[in-house]
Every structure is written in C-alpha cells, then in structure tokens.
Amino acid sequence: MTTTEQNYIPRHIGIVMDGNGRWAKARHRPRSFGHNAGRKAVRQVVEGCLRMGVEALTLFAFSSENWQRPQEEVSALLDLFMRALDKEVDELHANGVRLRFIGDLDAFDQPLQQRMLAAAKRTAGNEKLHLNVAINYGGRWDIVHAARQLAAAVARGDLSVDAIDEPAFDLHTSLAGLPPLDLFIRTGGDRRVSNFLLWQLAYAELYFTDTLWPDFNQLSLQHAINDFARRERRFGRTGDQVAQA
Ligand code: IPE
Ligand code: IPE
Ligand code: MG
C-alpha cells in the first residue's frame, strides 16, 4: 500500500450494526438467530480493519434504548455477548487488538462486568487496533457523563470553569485519546444515528447501506472505505483551499 492510499484509510470507524432481526425474519427464524449470525460480520470487520490499518473501530452492540425490547430478546443478547466475549478474546489478543467497553456498565451484573474488565485489562498493551464495544451506550449519556465529571472537578476545586473548553470536555468522553471518528457506517437501511456517538460525529463522514448486518463482510467494508476515500473533507474551508493544502 502506498502512503497516498494510506491517507484514504479512515483512522477511526464507528458502526451501527443494524438489521439482525430482519435478517432472521426473512429466514423464518427467531431474532436471536440473527444476532448470532451477526458475530461473523463482527469478525469480518475486525479482520478487515486489521488488514487495512484502521486504528480504531467502535461497534454499537446494545443501546441504552434496547432495554425496551422484549425481556427474552434482551437476555438472549446479553447471553450471546457473554459467550462471544469468552470465545473471541484469545484470538483478538493474539491479533494485537485492544478491547474496551464503553457505556454505562454499572447496569450489568457483576460476572459480566468482571469479564469485560478482565478482557480490557488483558488486552491493554495491544496497539494494532483499538476495538471499542458500545454496550448500554447512548450518545447523550456520554455527554452528560462528561459534564458530570467536569462539574465534580469544579466542585472539588480541581478545575476552573474557564478551563472547560472542547479538548477538556473531549477528555471526559468515552473515546478520549483515540483518533477522531472519521467514518460512521450504519447497516440495515435506516438513515439515523439512534443515539450512537453524538459528540464524536461532529465531522465524521456518514455512510448508510441497505445490507443487513449479518451479510456485512470485508468486501462491504471495502465499499464503505472506497466511498469515504472519494469524499472531499473540507472542515469548513473551501474546496480550493483543500486542493492547495
Ligand atoms: C441490531 O439488529 C442489533 C441490536 C440492536 C442489538 P436489530 O435487532 O435492531 O435488527 P432489526 O433492525 O430489527 O432488523
Ligand atoms: C441501534 O439499532 C442500536 C444498535 C445497533 C445496537 P436499533 O435497531 O436499536 O435502532 P432503532 O431503534 O431502529 O433506531
Ligand atoms: Mg434495528
């Protein structure tokens, strides 16, 4: 890969993995069958990101709104999540993936919290790919959580109000320290953000595809990245300014 091509590889990709239920329904199977099938797609995108040198990948696995689903679907999802965690961590670790979980993790029972912490700790020294799994995550929660931490620091006298600027705020969000989100992908045909990374989406390129999540693979990822590579990111400047830079 030449360095010019490398410039068109997004450094950080976020994905709303949607369409598992419809994928299963089309096969006359329960929704959990679709969630299970989605695991293969996760492996595919992780492999693709490793191969192409993407630095960070953030996957929306369970939103703060998903608790409203039928109890049995919620349990099936958490169960699947726990099993996937046990099964995949070895290989992720062997491939140099640093795994982290973002979201309000206090909502989960202790065994699951412990497993997430252990996986994060075990892979903490890896640098090839930052893989963030958003679970009980909401973009609004992320912003409120950061605001609370800043307010607490001010109340303690550790921070002055004047020191609260965008970089300081960013430091308290879930993806602090990672490259800015370059590319947002949503599968499943809906064109909405559904309370995923709100703060981080400010200048991300948005890509929507009708492909249902279980059918998404490395080629689909390549299509999304090719689309990203064709875009001109101006960040407020003019096209001429960008061409000159
Ligand atoms: C995404 O697929 C997975 C989660 C939200 C956990 P869905 O379950 O939302 O699938 P559809 O949108 O109903 O097809
Ligand atoms: C978004 O998908 C959440 C995840 C993919 C985890 P949903 O299927 O929950 O989104 P809505 O409800 O259609 O907006
Ligand atoms: Mg959905």
CSV table of C-alpha atoms and ligand atoms in Angstrom, one decimal:
chain,number,residue,atom,x,y,z
A,1,MET,CA,0.0,0.0,0.0
A,2,THR,CA,1.4,3.4,-0.9
A,3,THR,CA,1.3,6.3,1.5
A,4,THR,CA,-1.2,8.1,-0.7
A,5,GLU,CA,-3.6,5.2,-0.5
A,6,GLN,CA,-3.0,5.1,3.3
A,7,ASN,CA,-4.3,8.7,3.6
A,8,TYR,CA,-7.7,7.5,2.4
A,9,ILE,CA,-8.0,4.9,5.1
A,10,PRO,CA,-10.2,6.2,7.9
A,11,ARG,CA,-8.3,6.2,11.2
A,12,HIS,CA,-11.5,5.5,13.2
A,13,ILE,CA,-14.7,3.8,12.1
A,14,GLY,CA,-17.9,3.6,14.1
A,15,ILE,CA,-20.7,1.1,13.1
A,16,VAL,CA,-24.3,0.8,14.0
A,17,MET,CA,-24.7,-2.9,13.4
A,18,ASP,CA,-28.4,-3.0,12.4
A,19,GLY,CA,-30.7,-5.5,10.7
A,20,ASN,CA,-30.2,-8.7,12.6
A,21,GLY,CA,-33.9,-9.1,13.3
A,22,ARG,CA,-35.0,-8.6,9.7
A,23,TRP,CA,-32.3,-10.9,8.5
A,24,ALA,CA,-33.7,-13.7,10.8
A,25,LYS,CA,-37.3,-12.9,10.0
A,26,ALA,CA,-36.6,-13.4,6.3
A,27,ARG,CA,-35.4,-16.9,7.2
A,28,HIS,CA,-38.4,-17.6,9.4
A,29,ARG,CA,-36.1,-17.8,12.4
A,30,PRO,CA,-36.2,-16.1,15.8
A,31,ARG,CA,-34.5,-12.7,16.2
A,32,SER,CA,-31.7,-14.2,18.3
A,33,PHE,CA,-30.7,-16.3,15.3
A,34,GLY,CA,-30.0,-13.0,13.5
A,35,HIS,CA,-28.0,-11.7,16.5
A,36,ASN,CA,-25.9,-14.9,16.5
A,37,ALA,CA,-25.3,-14.6,12.8
A,38,GLY,CA,-24.0,-11.1,13.3
A,39,ARG,CA,-21.0,-12.4,15.1
A,40,LYS,CA,-19.4,-13.5,11.8
A,41,ALA,CA,-19.8,-9.9,10.5
A,42,VAL,CA,-18.0,-8.6,13.5
A,43,ARG,CA,-15.1,-11.0,12.9
A,44,GLN,CA,-15.1,-9.8,9.2
A,45,VAL,CA,-14.9,-6.1,10.0
A,46,VAL,CA,-12.2,-6.7,12.7
A,47,GLU,CA,-10.1,-8.6,10.2
A,48,GLY,CA,-10.7,-6.0,7.5
A,49,CYS,CA,-9.7,-3.2,9.9
A,50,LEU,CA,-6.5,-5.1,10.9
A,51,ARG,CA,-5.6,-5.8,7.3
A,52,MET,CA,-6.2,-2.2,6.2
A,53,GLY,CA,-4.5,-0.5,9.1
A,54,VAL,CA,-7.6,1.2,10.6
A,55,GLU,CA,-6.5,2.4,14.1
A,56,ALA,CA,-9.9,2.3,15.9
A,57,LEU,CA,-13.2,0.6,15.5
A,58,THR,CA,-16.2,1.3,17.6
A,59,LEU,CA,-19.2,-1.0,17.4
A,60,PHE,CA,-22.7,-0.3,18.7
A,61,ALA,CA,-23.7,-3.6,20.3
A,62,PHE,CA,-26.5,-2.6,22.7
A,63,SER,CA,-28.0,0.8,23.1
A,64,SER,CA,-29.5,2.4,26.3
A,65,GLU,CA,-32.8,2.2,24.4
A,66,ASN,CA,-32.5,-1.5,23.7
A,67,TRP,CA,-33.7,-2.4,27.2
A,68,GLN,CA,-37.1,-1.7,25.9
A,69,ARG,CA,-37.1,-4.8,23.8
A,70,PRO,CA,-38.9,-8.0,25.0
A,71,GLN,CA,-37.2,-9.4,28.1
A,72,GLU,CA,-36.3,-12.6,26.3
A,73,GLU,CA,-34.5,-10.8,23.5
A,74,VAL,CA,-32.5,-8.7,26.0
A,75,SER,CA,-31.5,-11.8,27.8
A,76,ALA,CA,-30.5,-13.6,24.6
A,77,LEU,CA,-28.4,-10.6,23.6
A,78,LEU,CA,-26.6,-10.4,26.9
A,79,ASP,CA,-26.1,-14.2,26.9
A,80,LEU,CA,-24.7,-14.1,23.4
A,81,PHE,CA,-22.5,-11.2,24.4
A,82,MET,CA,-21.0,-13.1,27.3
A,83,ARG,CA,-20.4,-16.2,25.3
A,84,ALA,CA,-18.8,-14.2,22.4
A,85,LEU,CA,-16.6,-12.5,24.9
A,86,ASP,CA,-15.3,-15.8,26.3
A,87,LYS,CA,-14.7,-17.2,22.9
A,88,GLU,CA,-13.2,-14.3,20.9
A,89,VAL,CA,-10.8,-12.7,23.4
A,90,ASP,CA,-7.9,-15.1,22.8
A,91,GLU,CA,-7.9,-14.5,19.1
A,92,LEU,CA,-8.3,-10.8,19.4
A,93,HIS,CA,-5.4,-10.7,21.9
A,94,ALA,CA,-3.3,-12.8,19.6
A,95,ASN,CA,-4.0,-10.3,16.8
A,96,GLY,CA,-2.9,-7.3,18.8
A,97,VAL,CA,-6.4,-5.9,19.4
A,98,ARG,CA,-7.0,-3.8,22.4
A,99,LEU,CA,-10.6,-4.3,23.6
A,100,ARG,CA,-12.6,-1.8,25.5
A,101,PHE,CA,-16.2,-1.4,26.5
A,102,ILE,CA,-18.0,1.9,26.5
A,103,GLY,CA,-21.3,2.7,28.0
A,104,ASP,CA,-22.9,2.7,31.4
A,105,LEU,CA,-21.6,-0.7,32.5
A,106,ASP,CA,-22.9,-0.5,36.1
A,107,ALA,CA,-26.3,-1.7,34.7
A,108,PHE,CA,-24.8,-5.2,34.2
A,109,ASP,CA,-24.4,-8.0,36.7
A,110,GLN,CA,-21.1,-8.5,38.4
A,111,PRO,CA,-19.9,-11.5,36.4
A,112,LEU,CA,-20.4,-9.7,33.1
A,113,GLN,CA,-18.7,-6.6,34.4
A,114,GLN,CA,-15.8,-8.6,35.6
A,115,ARG,CA,-15.4,-10.3,32.3
A,116,MET,CA,-15.4,-7.1,30.4
A,117,LEU,CA,-12.9,-5.6,32.8
A,118,ALA,CA,-10.7,-8.7,32.6
A,119,ALA,CA,-10.7,-8.6,28.7
A,120,ALA,CA,-9.9,-4.9,28.7
A,121,LYS,CA,-7.1,-5.4,31.2
A,122,ARG,CA,-5.7,-8.4,29.4
A,123,THR,CA,-5.5,-6.6,26.0
A,124,ALA,CA,-4.5,-3.2,27.4
A,125,GLY,CA,-1.0,-3.5,26.0
A,126,ASN,CA,-2.1,-4.1,22.4
A,127,GLU,CA,-1.8,-1.4,19.8
A,128,LYS,CA,-2.7,-2.8,16.4
A,129,LEU,CA,-6.4,-2.0,16.6
A,130,HIS,CA,-8.5,-0.3,19.3
A,131,LEU,CA,-11.8,-2.2,19.4
A,132,ASN,CA,-14.5,-0.4,21.4
A,133,VAL,CA,-17.7,-2.2,22.0
A,134,ALA,CA,-20.6,0.1,23.0
A,135,ILE,CA,-22.9,-1.6,25.3
A,136,ASN,CA,-25.7,0.1,27.3
A,137,TYR,CA,-24.3,3.1,25.5
A,138,GLY,CA,-26.1,6.3,24.5
A,139,GLY,CA,-24.5,9.4,22.9
A,140,ARG,CA,-26.5,11.6,25.3
A,141,TRP,CA,-25.4,9.6,28.2
A,142,ASP,CA,-21.7,10.0,27.1
A,143,ILE,CA,-22.1,13.8,27.0
A,144,VAL,CA,-24.0,14.0,30.4
A,145,HIS,CA,-21.4,11.7,31.9
A,146,ALA,CA,-18.6,14.0,30.8
A,147,ALA,CA,-20.4,17.1,32.0
A,148,ARG,CA,-20.9,15.5,35.4
A,149,GLN,CA,-17.2,14.6,35.7
A,150,LEU,CA,-16.3,18.2,34.8
A,151,ALA,CA,-18.8,19.6,37.3
A,152,ALA,CA,-17.4,17.3,40.0
A,153,ALA,CA,-13.9,18.5,39.3
A,154,VAL,CA,-15.0,22.2,39.5
A,155,ALA,CA,-16.9,21.4,42.8
A,156,ARG,CA,-13.7,19.9,44.3
A,157,GLY,CA,-11.8,22.9,43.3
A,158,ASP,CA,-9.6,21.0,40.9
A,159,LEU,CA,-10.8,22.7,37.7
A,160,SER,CA,-11.7,26.3,36.9
A,161,VAL,CA,-14.8,26.9,34.8
A,162,ASP,CA,-12.7,28.8,32.3
A,163,ALA,CA,-10.6,25.7,31.7
A,164,ILE,CA,-13.7,23.9,30.3
A,165,ASP,CA,-13.1,24.0,26.5
A,166,GLU,CA,-13.7,21.4,23.8
A,167,PRO,CA,-10.5,19.5,24.3
A,168,ALA,CA,-11.1,19.4,28.1
A,169,PHE,CA,-14.6,18.2,27.5
A,170,ASP,CA,-13.5,15.6,25.0
A,171,LEU,CA,-11.1,14.1,27.6
A,172,HIS,CA,-14.0,13.0,29.6
A,173,THR,CA,-15.9,11.3,26.8
A,174,SER,CA,-15.8,7.6,26.2
A,175,LEU,CA,-13.5,7.6,23.3
A,176,ALA,CA,-11.0,10.1,24.7
A,177,GLY,CA,-7.5,9.7,23.4
A,178,LEU,CA,-8.5,7.8,20.3
A,179,PRO,CA,-8.3,9.3,16.8
A,180,PRO,CA,-11.3,11.4,15.8
A,181,LEU,CA,-14.2,9.4,14.3
A,182,ASP,CA,-13.7,9.6,10.5
A,183,LEU,CA,-16.4,7.2,9.2
A,184,PHE,CA,-19.8,6.3,10.5
A,185,ILE,CA,-21.4,3.3,9.0
A,186,ARG,CA,-25.0,2.1,9.5
A,187,THR,CA,-26.2,-1.1,8.0
A,188,GLY,CA,-29.9,-2.2,7.7
A,189,GLY,CA,-31.2,0.6,5.6
A,190,ASP,CA,-32.3,3.1,8.2
A,191,ARG,CA,-30.7,6.5,8.0
A,192,ARG,CA,-30.5,7.7,11.5
A,193,VAL,CA,-28.0,7.8,14.3
A,194,SER,CA,-30.1,6.2,17.1
A,195,ASN,CA,-28.2,7.9,19.9
A,196,PHE,CA,-24.8,6.5,18.9
A,197,LEU,CA,-21.7,8.7,19.1
A,198,LEU,CA,-23.2,12.2,19.1
A,199,TRP,CA,-20.3,14.3,20.3
A,200,GLN,CA,-17.8,12.3,18.1
A,201,LEU,CA,-20.0,12.5,15.0
A,202,ALA,CA,-19.4,16.2,14.5
A,203,TYR,CA,-17.2,15.8,11.4
A,204,ALA,CA,-17.5,12.1,10.6
A,205,GLU,CA,-18.5,11.1,7.1
A,206,LEU,CA,-21.8,9.2,7.1
A,207,TYR,CA,-22.3,6.0,5.1
A,208,PHE,CA,-25.6,4.1,5.0
A,209,THR,CA,-26.1,0.8,3.4
A,210,ASP,CA,-29.2,-1.5,3.0
A,211,THR,CA,-27.1,-4.6,3.7
A,212,LEU,CA,-28.3,-6.3,6.8
A,213,TRP,CA,-25.6,-6.7,9.5
A,214,PRO,CA,-25.2,-10.5,9.2
A,215,ASP,CA,-24.5,-10.1,5.5
A,216,PHE,CA,-21.8,-7.4,6.0
A,217,ASN,CA,-18.3,-8.6,5.2
A,218,GLN,CA,-14.8,-7.4,4.3
A,219,LEU,CA,-16.0,-6.5,0.8
A,220,SER,CA,-18.8,-4.4,2.2
A,221,LEU,CA,-16.3,-2.7,4.5
A,222,GLN,CA,-14.1,-2.1,1.5
A,223,HIS,CA,-17.0,-0.5,-0.4
A,224,ALA,CA,-17.6,1.8,2.5
A,225,ILE,CA,-14.0,2.8,2.7
A,226,ASN,CA,-13.8,3.4,-1.1
A,227,ASP,CA,-16.8,5.7,-0.7
A,228,PHE,CA,-15.1,7.5,2.1
A,229,ALA,CA,-11.9,7.9,0.1
A,230,ARG,CA,-13.8,9.7,-2.7
A,231,ARG,CA,-15.1,12.4,-0.4
A,232,GLU,CA,-13.6,15.8,0.0
A,233,ARG,CA,-13.4,16.7,3.7
A,234,ARG,CA,-13.3,20.4,3.9
A,235,PHE,CA,-13.7,21.0,7.6
A,236,GLY,CA,-15.2,24.4,6.9
A,237,ARG,CA,-12.7,25.5,4.3
A,238,THR,CA,-13.3,25.9,0.6
A,239,GLY,CA,-12.6,23.2,-2.0
A,240,ASP,CA,-9.8,25.4,-3.4
A,241,GLN,CA,-8.1,25.7,0.0
A,242,VAL,CA,-8.3,22.0,0.4
A,243,ALA,CA,-6.8,21.3,-3.0
A,244,GLN,CA,-3.9,23.7,-2.3
A,245,ALA,CA,-3.1,22.1,1.1
B,1,IPE,C1,-29.3,-4.8,15.6
B,1,IPE,O1,-30.2,-5.5,14.9
B,1,IPE,C2,-28.8,-5.4,16.8
B,1,IPE,C3,-29.2,-4.7,18.1
B,1,IPE,C4,-29.9,-3.6,18.1
B,1,IPE,C5,-28.8,-5.3,19.3
B,1,IPE,P1,-31.8,-5.4,15.2
B,1,IPE,O2,-32.1,-6.4,16.3
B,1,IPE,O3,-32.1,-4.0,15.6
B,1,IPE,O4,-32.4,-5.8,13.8
B,1,IPE,P2,-33.7,-5.2,13.1
B,1,IPE,O5,-33.4,-3.7,13.0
B,1,IPE,O6,-34.8,-5.4,14.0
B,1,IPE,O7,-33.7,-5.9,11.8
B,2,IPE,C1,-29.3,0.8,17.1
B,2,IPE,O1,-30.2,-0.1,16.4
B,2,IPE,C2,-28.6,0.1,18.2
B,2,IPE,C3,-27.7,-1.0,17.9
B,2,IPE,C4,-27.4,-1.4,16.7
B,2,IPE,C5,-27.1,-1.6,19.0
B,2,IPE,P1,-31.8,-0.1,16.8
B,2,IPE,O2,-32.4,-1.2,15.9
B,2,IPE,O3,-32.0,-0.3,18.2
B,2,IPE,O4,-32.2,1.3,16.3
B,2,IPE,P2,-33.7,1.9,16.1
B,2,IPE,O5,-34.5,1.6,17.3
B,2,IPE,O6,-34.2,1.3,14.9
B,2,IPE,O7,-33.4,3.4,15.9
B,3,MG,MG,-32.7,-2.4,14.4
